[in-house]
Coordinates of N, CA, C and O in Angstrom, one line a residue:
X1 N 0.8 -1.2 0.0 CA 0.0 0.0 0.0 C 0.9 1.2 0.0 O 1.9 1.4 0.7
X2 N 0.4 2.3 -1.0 CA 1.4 3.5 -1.2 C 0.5 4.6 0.0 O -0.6 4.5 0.4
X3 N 1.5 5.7 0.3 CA 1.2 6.7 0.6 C 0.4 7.6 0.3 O 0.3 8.2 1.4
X4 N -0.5 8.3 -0.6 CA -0.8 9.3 -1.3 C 0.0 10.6 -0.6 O -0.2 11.5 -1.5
X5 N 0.4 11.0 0.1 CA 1.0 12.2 0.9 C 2.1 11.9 2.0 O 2.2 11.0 2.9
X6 N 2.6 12.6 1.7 CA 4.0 12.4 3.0 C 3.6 13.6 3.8 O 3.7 14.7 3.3
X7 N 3.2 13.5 5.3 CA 3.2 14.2 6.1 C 5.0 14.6 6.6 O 5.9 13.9 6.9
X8 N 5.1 15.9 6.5 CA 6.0 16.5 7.3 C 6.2 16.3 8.7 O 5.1 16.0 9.1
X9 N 7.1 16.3 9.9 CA 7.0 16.3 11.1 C 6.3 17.3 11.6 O 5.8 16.8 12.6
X10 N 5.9 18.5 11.6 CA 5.2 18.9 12.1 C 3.4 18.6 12.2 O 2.6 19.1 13.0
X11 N 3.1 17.7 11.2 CA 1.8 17.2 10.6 C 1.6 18.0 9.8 O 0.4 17.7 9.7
X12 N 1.7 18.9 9.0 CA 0.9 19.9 8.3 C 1.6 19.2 7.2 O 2.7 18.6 7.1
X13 N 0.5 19.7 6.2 CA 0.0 19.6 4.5 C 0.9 20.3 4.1 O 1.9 19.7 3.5
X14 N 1.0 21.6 4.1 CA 1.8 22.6 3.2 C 3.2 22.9 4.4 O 3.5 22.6 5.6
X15 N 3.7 23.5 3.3 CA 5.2 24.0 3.8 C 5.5 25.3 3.7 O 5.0 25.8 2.7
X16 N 6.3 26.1 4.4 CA 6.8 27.6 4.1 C 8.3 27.4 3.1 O 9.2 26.6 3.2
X17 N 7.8 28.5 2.3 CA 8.5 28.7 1.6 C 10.0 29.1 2.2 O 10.2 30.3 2.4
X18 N 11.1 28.4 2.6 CA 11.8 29.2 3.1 C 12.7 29.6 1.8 O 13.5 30.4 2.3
X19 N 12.8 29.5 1.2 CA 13.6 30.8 0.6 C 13.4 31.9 -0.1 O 14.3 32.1 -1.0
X20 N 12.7 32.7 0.1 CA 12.1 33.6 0.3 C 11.5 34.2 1.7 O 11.2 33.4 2.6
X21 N 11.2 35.7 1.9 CA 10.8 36.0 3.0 C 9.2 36.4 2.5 O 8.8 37.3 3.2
X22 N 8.5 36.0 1.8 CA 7.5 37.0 1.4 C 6.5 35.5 1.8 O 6.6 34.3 1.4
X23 N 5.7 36.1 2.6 CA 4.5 35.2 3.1 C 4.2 34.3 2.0 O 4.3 34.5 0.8
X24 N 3.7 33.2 2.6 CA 2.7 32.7 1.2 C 1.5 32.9 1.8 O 1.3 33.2 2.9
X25 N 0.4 32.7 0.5 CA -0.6 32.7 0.8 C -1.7 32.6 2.2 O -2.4 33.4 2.8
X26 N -1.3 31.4 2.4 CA -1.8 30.9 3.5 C -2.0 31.7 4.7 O -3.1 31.6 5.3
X27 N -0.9 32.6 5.3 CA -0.3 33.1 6.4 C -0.9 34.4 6.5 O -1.4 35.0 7.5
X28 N -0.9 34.8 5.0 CA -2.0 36.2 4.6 C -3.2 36.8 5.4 O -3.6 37.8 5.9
X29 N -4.1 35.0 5.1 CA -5.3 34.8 5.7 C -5.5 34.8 7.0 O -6.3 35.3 7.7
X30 N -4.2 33.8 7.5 CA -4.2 33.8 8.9 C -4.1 35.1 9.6 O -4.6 35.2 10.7
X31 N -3.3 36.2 9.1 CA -2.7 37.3 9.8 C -4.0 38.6 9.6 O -4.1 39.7 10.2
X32 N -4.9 38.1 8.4 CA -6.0 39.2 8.0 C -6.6 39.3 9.2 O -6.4 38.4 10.0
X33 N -7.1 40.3 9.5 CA -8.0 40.9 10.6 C -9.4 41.3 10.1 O -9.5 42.0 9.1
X34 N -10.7 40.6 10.6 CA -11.9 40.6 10.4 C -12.4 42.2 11.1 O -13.4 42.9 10.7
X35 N -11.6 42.4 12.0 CA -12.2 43.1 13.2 C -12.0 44.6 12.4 O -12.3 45.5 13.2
X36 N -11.7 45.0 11.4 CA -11.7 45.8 10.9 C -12.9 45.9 9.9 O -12.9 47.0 9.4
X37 N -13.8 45.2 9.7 CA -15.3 45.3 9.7 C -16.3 44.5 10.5 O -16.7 43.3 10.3
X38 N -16.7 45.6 11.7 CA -17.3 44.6 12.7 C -18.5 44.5 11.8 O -19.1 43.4 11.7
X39 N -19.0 45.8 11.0 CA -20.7 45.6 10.8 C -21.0 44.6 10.0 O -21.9 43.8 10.3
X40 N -20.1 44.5 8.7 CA -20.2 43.4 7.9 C -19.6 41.6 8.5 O -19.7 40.5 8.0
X41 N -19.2 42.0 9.2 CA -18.7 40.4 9.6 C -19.2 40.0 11.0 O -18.9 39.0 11.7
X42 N -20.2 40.9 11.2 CA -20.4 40.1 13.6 C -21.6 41.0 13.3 O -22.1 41.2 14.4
X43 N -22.2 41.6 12.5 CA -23.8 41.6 12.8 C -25.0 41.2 11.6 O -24.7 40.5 10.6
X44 N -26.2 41.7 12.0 CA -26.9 40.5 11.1 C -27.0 41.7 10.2 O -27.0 42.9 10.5
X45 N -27.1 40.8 8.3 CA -26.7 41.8 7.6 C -28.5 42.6 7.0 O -28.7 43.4 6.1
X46 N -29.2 41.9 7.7 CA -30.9 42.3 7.3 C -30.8 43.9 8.3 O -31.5 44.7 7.9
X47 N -30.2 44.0 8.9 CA -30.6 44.8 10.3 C -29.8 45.6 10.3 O -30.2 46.7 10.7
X48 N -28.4 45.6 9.8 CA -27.1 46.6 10.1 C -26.8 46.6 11.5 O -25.9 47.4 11.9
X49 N -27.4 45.8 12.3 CA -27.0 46.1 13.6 C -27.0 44.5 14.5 O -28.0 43.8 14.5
X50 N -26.1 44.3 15.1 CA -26.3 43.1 16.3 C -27.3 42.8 17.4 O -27.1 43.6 18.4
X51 N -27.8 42.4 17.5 CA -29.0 42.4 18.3 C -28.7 42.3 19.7 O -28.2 41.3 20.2
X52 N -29.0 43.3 20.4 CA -28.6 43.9 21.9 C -28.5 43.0 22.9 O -29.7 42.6 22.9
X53 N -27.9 42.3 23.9 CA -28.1 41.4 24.8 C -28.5 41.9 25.9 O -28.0 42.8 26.5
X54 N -29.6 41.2 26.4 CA -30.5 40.8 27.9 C -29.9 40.1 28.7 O -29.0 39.3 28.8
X55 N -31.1 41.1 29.7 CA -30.9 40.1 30.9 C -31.9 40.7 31.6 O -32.2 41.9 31.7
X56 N -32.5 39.5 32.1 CA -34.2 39.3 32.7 C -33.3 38.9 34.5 O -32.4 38.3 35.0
X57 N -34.4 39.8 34.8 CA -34.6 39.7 36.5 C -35.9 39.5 36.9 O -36.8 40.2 36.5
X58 N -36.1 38.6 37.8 CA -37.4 38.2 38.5 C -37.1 38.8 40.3 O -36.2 38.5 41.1
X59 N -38.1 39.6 40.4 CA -37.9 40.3 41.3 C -38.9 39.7 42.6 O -39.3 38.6 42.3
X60 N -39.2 40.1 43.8 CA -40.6 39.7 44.6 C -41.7 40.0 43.7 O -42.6 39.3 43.3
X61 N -41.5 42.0 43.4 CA -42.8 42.3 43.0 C -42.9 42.7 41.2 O -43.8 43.4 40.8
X62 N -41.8 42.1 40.5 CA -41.6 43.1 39.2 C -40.8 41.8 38.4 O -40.5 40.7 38.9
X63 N -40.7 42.1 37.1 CA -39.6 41.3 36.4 C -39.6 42.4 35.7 O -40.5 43.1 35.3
X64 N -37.5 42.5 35.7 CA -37.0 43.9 35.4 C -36.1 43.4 33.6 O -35.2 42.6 33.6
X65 N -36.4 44.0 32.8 CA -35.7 43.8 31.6 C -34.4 44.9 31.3 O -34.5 46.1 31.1
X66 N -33.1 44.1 31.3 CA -32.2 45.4 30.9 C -31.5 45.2 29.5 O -30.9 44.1 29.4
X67 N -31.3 45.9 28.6 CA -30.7 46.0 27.4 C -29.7 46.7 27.3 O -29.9 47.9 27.6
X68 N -28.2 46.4 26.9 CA -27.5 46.8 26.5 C -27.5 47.4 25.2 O -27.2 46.7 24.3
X69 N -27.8 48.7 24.8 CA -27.4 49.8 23.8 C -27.2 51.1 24.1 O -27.8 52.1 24.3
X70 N -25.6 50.7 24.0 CA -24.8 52.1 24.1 C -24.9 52.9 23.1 O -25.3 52.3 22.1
X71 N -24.8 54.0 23.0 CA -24.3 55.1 21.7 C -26.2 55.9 21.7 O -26.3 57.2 21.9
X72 N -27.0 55.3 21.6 CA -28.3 55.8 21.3 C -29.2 56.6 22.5 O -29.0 56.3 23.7
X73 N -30.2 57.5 21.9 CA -31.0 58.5 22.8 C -32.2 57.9 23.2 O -32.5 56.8 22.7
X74 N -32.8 58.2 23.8 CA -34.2 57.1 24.4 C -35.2 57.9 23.6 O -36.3 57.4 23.6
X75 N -35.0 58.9 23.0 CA -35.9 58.7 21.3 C -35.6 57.7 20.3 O -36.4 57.5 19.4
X76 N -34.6 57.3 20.6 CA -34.2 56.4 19.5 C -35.3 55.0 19.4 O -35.4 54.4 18.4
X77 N -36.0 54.8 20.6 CA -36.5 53.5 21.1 C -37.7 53.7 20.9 O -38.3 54.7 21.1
X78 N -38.3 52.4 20.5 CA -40.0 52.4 20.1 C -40.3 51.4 21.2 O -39.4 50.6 21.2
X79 N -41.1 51.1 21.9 CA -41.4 49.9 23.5 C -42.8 50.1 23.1 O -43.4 51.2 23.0
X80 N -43.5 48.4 22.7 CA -44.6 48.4 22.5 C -45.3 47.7 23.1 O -44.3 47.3 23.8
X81 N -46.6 47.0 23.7 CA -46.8 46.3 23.7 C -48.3 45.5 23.2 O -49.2 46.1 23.7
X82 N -48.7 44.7 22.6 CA -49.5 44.3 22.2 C -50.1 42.7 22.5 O -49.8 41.7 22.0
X83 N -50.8 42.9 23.2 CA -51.7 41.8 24.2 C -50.6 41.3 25.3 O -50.6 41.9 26.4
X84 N -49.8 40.5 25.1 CA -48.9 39.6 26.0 C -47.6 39.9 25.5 O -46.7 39.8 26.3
X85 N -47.1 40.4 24.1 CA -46.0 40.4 23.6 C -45.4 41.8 23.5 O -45.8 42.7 22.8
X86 N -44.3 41.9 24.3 CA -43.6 43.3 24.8 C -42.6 43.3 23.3 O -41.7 42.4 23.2
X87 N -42.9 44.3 22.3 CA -41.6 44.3 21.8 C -40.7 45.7 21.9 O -41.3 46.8 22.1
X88 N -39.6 45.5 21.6 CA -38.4 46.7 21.8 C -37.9 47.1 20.4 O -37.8 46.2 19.6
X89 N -37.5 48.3 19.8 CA -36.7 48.3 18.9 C -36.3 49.6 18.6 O -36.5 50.4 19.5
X90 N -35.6 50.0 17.5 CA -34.7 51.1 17.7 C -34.4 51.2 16.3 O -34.3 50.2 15.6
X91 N -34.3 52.7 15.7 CA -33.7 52.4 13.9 C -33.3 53.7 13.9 O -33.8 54.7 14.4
X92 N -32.0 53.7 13.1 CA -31.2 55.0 13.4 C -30.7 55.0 11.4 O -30.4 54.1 10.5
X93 N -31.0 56.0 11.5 CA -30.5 56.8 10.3 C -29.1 57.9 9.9 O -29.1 59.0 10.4
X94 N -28.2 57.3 9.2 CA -27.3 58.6 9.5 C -26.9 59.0 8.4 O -26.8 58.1 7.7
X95 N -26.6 60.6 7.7 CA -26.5 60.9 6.3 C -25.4 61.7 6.4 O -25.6 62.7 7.1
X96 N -24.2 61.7 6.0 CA -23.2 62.9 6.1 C -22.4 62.9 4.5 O -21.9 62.1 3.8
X97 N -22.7 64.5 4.4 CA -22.2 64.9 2.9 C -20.9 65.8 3.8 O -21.1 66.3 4.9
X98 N -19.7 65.7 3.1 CA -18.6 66.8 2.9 C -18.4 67.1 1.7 O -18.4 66.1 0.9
X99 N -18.0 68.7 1.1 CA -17.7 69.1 0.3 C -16.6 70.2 0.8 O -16.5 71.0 1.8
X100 N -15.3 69.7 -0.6 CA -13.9 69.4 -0.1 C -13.9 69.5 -1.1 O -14.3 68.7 -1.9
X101 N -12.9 71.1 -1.8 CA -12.1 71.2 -3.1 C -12.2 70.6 -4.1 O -11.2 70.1 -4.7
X102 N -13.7 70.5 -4.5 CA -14.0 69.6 -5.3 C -14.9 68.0 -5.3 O -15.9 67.5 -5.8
X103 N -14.2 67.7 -4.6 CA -14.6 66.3 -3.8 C -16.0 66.3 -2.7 O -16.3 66.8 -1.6
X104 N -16.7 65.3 -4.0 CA -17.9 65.5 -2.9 C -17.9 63.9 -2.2 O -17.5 62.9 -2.9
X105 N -18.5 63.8 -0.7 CA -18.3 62.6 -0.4 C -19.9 62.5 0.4 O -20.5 63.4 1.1
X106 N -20.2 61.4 0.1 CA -21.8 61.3 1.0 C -21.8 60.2 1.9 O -21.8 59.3 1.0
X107 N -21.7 59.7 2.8 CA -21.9 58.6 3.9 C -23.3 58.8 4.2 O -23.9 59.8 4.6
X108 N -23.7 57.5 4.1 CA -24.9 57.3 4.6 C -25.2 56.0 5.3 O -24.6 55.1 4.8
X109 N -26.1 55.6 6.6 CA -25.9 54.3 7.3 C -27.3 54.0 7.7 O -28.0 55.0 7.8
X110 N -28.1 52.6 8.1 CA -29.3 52.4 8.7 C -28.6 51.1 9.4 O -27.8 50.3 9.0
X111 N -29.1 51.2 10.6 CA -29.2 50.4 11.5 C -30.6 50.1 11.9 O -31.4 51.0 11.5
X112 N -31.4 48.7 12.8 CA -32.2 49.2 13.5 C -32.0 47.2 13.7 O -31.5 46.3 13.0
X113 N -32.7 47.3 15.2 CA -32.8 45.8 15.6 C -34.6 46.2 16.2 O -35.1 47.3 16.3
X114 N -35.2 44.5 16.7 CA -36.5 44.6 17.3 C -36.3 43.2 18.1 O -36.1 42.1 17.6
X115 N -36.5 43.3 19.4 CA -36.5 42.0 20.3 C -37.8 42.0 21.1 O -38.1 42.9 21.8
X116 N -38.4 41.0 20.9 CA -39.7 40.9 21.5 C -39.9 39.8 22.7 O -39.1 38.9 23.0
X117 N -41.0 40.2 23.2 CA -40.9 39.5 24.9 C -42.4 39.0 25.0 O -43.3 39.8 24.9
X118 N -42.7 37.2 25.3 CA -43.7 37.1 25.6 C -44.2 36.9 27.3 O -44.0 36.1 28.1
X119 N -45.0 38.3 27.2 CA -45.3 38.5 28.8 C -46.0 37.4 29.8 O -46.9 37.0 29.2
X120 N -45.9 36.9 30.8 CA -46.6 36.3 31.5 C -47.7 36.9 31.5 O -48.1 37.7 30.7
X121 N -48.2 36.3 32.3 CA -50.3 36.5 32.3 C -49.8 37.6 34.3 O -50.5 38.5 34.8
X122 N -48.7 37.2 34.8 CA -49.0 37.9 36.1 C -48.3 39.4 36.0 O -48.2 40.0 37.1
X123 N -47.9 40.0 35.1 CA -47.5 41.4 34.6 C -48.6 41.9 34.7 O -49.5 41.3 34.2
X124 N -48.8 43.2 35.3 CA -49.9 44.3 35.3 C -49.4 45.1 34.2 O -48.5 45.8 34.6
X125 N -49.6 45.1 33.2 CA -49.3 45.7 31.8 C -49.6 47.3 31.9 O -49.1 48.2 31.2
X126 N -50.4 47.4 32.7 CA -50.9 49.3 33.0 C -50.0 49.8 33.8 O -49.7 51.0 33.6
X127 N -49.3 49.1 34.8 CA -48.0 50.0 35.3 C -46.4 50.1 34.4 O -45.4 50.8 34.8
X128 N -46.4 49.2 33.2 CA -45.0 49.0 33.0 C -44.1 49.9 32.5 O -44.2 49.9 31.2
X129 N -43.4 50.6 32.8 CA -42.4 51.7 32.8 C -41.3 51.7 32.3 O -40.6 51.1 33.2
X130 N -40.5 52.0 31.3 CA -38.7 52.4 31.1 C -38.3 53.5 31.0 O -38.9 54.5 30.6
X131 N -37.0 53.3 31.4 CA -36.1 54.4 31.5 C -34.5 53.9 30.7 O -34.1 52.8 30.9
X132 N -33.9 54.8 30.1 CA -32.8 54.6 29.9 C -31.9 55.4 30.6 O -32.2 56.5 31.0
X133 N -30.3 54.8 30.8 CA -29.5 55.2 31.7 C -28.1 55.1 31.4 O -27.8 53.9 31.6
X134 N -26.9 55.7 30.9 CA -25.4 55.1 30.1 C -25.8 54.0 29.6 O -25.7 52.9 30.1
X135 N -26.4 54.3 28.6 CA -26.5 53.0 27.9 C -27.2 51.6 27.8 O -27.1 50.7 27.1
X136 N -28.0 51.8 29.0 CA -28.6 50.6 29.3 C -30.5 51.1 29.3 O -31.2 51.9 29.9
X137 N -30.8 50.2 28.5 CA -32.5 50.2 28.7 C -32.9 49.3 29.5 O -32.8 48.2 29.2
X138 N -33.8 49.7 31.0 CA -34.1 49.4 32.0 C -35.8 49.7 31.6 O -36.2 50.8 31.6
X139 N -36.8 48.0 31.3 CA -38.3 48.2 31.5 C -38.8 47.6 32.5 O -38.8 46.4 32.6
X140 N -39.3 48.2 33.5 CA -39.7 47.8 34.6 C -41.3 46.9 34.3 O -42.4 47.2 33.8
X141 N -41.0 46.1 34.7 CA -42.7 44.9 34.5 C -43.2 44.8 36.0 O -42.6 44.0 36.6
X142 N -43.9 45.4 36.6 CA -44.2 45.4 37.7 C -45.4 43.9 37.9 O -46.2 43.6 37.0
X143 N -45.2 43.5 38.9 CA -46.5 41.7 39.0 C -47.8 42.3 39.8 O -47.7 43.2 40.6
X144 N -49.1 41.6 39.3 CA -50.3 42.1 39.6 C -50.1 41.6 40.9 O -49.3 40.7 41.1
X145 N -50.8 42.5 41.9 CA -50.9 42.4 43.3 C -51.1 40.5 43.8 O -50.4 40.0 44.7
X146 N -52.1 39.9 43.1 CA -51.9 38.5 43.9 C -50.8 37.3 43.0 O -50.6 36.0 43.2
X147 N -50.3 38.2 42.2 CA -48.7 37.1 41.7 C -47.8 37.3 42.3 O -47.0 36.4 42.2
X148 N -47.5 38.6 43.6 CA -46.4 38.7 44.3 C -46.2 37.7 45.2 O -47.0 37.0 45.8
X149 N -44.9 37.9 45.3 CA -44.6 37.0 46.6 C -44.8 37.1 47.8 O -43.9 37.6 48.5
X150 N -46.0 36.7 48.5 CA -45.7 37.2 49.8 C -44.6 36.4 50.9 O -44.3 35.2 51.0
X151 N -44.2 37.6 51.6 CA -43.1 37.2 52.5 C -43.4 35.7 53.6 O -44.5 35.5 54.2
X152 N -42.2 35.0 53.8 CA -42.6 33.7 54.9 C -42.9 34.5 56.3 O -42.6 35.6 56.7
X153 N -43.8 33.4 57.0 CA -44.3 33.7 57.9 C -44.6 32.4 58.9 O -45.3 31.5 58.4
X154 N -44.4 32.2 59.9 CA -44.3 31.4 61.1 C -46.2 30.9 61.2 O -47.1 31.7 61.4
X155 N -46.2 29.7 61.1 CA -48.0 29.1 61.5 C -47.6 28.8 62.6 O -46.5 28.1 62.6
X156 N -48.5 29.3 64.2 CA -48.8 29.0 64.7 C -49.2 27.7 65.1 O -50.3 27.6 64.6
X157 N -49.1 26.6 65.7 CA -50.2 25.4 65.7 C -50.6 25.3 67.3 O -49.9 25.3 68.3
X158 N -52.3 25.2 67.3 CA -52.9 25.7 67.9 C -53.8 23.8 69.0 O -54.6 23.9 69.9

């Protein structure tokens, strides 16, 4: 039985060119940096934007929602809700022309994400409140009076 391939000692397929200093191929790719387009390469490309990460708290009397989006104004934010389903979302527009000796340049960008929340049935939906704060969107879900917890308490036996 033949070989089809001779492994090198190191295990690898290809080899560097040593006589020469000039990269090959290969090393190119390895050394490229993605992180010089986050939008195109780490977010979703329907949306222009990454979709914001949560985190849910269950409280005695509330379940508290917080979102991470930095950079934006709490106009930026639409908080809806419709029957049981809380949704969030946000869409930003940005247009910048310079003119420059000639040179005209236009940038233009859309972002926008929407995360939706299906509410329990013990949410009092007429108190629920947000506020934004450095960057963090805080929706307060307050629980109808007999979903709370009430505190432990000692029975007597009689």
């Amino acid at each position: 039985m033949s070989n089809l391939a001779t492994l090198p000692k190191n295990g690898s397929l290809a080899t560097k060119n040593t006589v020469s200093n000039f990269p090959s191929l290969s090393t190119w790719f390895d050394d490229f940096s993605f992180s010089d387009f986050p939008s195109l390469f780490s977010s979703n490309f329907n949306t222009g934007i990454s979709l914001p990460k949560v985190n849910i708290k269950e409280l005695a009397d509330a379940y508290v929602v917080e979102m991470a989006v930095p950079g934006l104004k709490k106009t930026d934010f639409n908080i809806n809700l419709e029957n049981t389903i809380l949704s969030i979302s946000a869409e930003l527009k940005e247009e910048h022309e310079d003119n420059d000796e000639g040179y005209t340049r236009r940038e233009f960008g859309y972002s926008s994400f929407k995360r939706t929340f299906t509410l329990p049935e013990s949410v009092d939906d007429s108190k629920i409140n947000a506020k934004y704060n450095e960057g963090i969107l805080h929706v307060h879900l307050p629980k109808k009076e007999e979903a709370k917890k009430k505190p432990a308490r000692t029975i007597n036996i009689s």
